[in-house]
Short mmCIF file of C-alpha atoms in Angstrom, two decimals:
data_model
loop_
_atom_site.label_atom_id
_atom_site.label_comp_id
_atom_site.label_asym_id
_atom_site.label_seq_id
_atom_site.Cartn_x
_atom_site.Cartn_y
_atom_site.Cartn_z
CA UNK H 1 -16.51 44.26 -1.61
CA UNK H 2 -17.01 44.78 2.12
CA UNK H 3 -16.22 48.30 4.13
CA UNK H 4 -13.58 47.37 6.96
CA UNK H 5 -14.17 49.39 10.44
CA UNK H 6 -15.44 52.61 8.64
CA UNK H 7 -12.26 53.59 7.25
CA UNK H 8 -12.82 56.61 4.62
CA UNK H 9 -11.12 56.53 1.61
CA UNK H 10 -9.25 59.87 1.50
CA UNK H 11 -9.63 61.11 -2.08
CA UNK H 12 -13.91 60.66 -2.08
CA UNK H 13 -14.42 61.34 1.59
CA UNK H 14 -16.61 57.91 1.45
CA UNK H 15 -16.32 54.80 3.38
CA UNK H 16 -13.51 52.32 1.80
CA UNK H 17 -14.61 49.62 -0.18
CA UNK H 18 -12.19 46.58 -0.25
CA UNK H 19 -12.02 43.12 -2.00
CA UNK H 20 -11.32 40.89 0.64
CA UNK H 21 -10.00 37.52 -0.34
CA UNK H 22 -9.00 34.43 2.18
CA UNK H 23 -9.50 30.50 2.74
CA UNK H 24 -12.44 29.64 4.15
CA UNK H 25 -13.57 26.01 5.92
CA UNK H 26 -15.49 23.70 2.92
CA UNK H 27 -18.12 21.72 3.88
CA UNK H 28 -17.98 19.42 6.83
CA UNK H 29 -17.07 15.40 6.56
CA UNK H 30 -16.30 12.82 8.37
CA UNK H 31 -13.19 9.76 8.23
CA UNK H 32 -13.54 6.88 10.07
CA UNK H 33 -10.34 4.16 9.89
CA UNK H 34 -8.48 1.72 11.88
CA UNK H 35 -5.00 0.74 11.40
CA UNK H 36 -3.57 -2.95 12.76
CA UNK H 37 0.38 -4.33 12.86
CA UNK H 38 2.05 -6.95 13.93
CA UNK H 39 5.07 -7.81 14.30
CA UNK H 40 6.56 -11.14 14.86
CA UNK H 41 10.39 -13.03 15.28
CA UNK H 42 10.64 -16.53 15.05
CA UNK H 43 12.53 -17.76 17.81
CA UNK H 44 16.25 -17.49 17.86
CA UNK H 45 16.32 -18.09 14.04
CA UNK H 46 16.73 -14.25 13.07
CA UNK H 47 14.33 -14.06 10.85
CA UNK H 48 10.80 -12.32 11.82
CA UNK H 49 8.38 -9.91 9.86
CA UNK H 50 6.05 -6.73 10.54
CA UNK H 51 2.91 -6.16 8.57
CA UNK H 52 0.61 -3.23 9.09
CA UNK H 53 -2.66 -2.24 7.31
CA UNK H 54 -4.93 1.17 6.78
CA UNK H 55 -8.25 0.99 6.35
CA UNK H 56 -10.50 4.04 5.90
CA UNK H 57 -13.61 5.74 4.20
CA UNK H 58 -15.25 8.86 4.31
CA UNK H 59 -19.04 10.01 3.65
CA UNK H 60 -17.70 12.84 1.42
CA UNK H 61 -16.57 10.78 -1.73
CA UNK H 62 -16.50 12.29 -5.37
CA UNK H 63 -20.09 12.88 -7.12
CA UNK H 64 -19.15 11.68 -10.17
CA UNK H 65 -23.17 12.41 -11.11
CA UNK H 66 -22.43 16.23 -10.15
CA UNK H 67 -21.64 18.77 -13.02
CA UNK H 68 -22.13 22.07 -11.13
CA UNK H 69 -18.23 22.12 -10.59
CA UNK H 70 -18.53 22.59 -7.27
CA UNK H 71 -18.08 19.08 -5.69
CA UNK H 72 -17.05 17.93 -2.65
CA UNK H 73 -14.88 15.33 -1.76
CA UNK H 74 -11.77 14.37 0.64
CA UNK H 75 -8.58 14.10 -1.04
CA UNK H 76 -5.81 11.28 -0.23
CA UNK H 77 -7.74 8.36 1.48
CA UNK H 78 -6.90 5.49 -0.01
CA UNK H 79 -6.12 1.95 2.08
CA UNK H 80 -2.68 0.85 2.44
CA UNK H 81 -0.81 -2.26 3.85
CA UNK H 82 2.76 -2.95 4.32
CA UNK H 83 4.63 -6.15 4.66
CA UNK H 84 8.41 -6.34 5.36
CA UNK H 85 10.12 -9.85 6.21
CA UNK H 86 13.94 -9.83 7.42
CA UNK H 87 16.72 -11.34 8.41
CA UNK H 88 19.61 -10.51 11.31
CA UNK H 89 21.42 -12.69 12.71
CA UNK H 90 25.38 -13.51 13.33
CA UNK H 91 26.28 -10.03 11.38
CA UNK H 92 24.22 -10.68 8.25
CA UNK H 93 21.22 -8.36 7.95
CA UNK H 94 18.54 -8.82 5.08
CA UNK H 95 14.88 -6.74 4.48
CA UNK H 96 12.66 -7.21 1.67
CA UNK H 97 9.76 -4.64 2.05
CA UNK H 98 6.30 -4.57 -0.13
CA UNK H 99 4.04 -1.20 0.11
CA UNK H 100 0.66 -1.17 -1.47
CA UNK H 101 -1.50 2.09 -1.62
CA UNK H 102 -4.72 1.96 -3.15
CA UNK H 103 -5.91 4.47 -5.60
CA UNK H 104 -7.42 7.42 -4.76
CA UNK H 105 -8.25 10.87 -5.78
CA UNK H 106 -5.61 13.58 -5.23
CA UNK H 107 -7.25 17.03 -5.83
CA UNK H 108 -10.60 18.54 -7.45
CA UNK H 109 -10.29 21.11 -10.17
CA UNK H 110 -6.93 20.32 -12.69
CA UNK H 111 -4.54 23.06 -12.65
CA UNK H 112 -3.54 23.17 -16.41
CA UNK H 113 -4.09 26.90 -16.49
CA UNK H 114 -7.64 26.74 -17.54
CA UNK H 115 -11.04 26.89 -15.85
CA UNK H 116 -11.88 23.25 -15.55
CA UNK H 117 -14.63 22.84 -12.94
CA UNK H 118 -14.41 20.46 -10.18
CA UNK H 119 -12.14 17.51 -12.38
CA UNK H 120 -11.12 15.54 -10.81
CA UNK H 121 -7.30 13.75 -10.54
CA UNK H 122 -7.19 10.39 -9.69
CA UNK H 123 -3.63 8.49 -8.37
CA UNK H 124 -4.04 4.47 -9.75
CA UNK H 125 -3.24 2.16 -7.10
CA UNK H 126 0.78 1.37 -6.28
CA UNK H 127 3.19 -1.26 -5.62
CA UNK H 128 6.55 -0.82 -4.39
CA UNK H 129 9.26 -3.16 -3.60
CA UNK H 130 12.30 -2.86 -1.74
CA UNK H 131 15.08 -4.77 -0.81
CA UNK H 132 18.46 -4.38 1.11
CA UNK H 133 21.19 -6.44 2.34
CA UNK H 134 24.38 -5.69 4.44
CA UNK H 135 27.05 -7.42 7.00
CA UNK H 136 29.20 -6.44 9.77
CA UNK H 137 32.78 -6.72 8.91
CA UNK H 138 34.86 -6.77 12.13
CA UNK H 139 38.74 -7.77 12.43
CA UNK H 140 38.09 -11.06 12.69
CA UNK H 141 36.60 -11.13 9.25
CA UNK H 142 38.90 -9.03 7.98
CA UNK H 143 41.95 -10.19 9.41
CA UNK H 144 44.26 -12.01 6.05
CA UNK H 145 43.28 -8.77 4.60
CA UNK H 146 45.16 -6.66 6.74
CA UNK H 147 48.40 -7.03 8.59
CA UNK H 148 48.20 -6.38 11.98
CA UNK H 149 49.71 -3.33 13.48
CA UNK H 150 53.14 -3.82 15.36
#
């Protein structure tokens, strides 16, 4: 409890005590990364690719050794790449994407409802695939489908 610019508490005449509670800055860390792409279309063919990587660590990884409960540690690094090759040429558009995340750890202390320390929750690495395909139709392509307007 702290006393907050002298105020008196009116029914005891003596200076207010109040629990103050905020967020406060934790300890200090540091994140060093570097993040490359490229991107690349070969020729006139329509087809071409981008690929881009993060890569990063911190000085400030989990203790596993520490059972005080009150570790340390920054949350969500984790390396990533991402590769997508595609297709678009004369209407015809194609992407097939891949997304990779390492695993890393998501948050200290588990929020279950109990009093569980400094636990922490770990995210396993992911994979994720995506494709998509589409093509312009125009009234060309379209035309024995639909009879012209007179």
């Amino acid at each position: 409890t702290q006393s907050i610019n002298g105020v008196t508490d009116p029914f005891t005449g003596q200076v207010a005590q109040f629990q103050v509670n905020g967020k406060i800055n934790g300890p200090d860390g540091v994140v060093k990364g570097v993040e490359i792409a490229l991107q690349h279309v070969f020729g006139d063919s329509g087809f071409g690719f981008n690929a881009n990587a993060t890569l990063v660590k911190t000085n400030r990884n989990f203790d596993t050794s520490d059972i005080s409960g009150a570790a340390f540690a920054i949350t969500g690094l984790a390396n990533s790449a991402n590769f997508v090759g595609f297709y678009d040429k004369h209407g015809m558009q194609a992407r097939v994407a891949v997304n990779w995340r390492d695993s890393y750890l998501l948050t200290l202390g588990q929020t279950q409802g109990g009093t569980f320390g400094a636990e922490p929750v770990n995210v396993n690495q992911q994979v994720q695939v995506d494709a998509s395909a589409s093509y312009d139709l125009t009234k060309q392509h379209l035309w024995p489908l639909v009879e012209p307007a007179a």
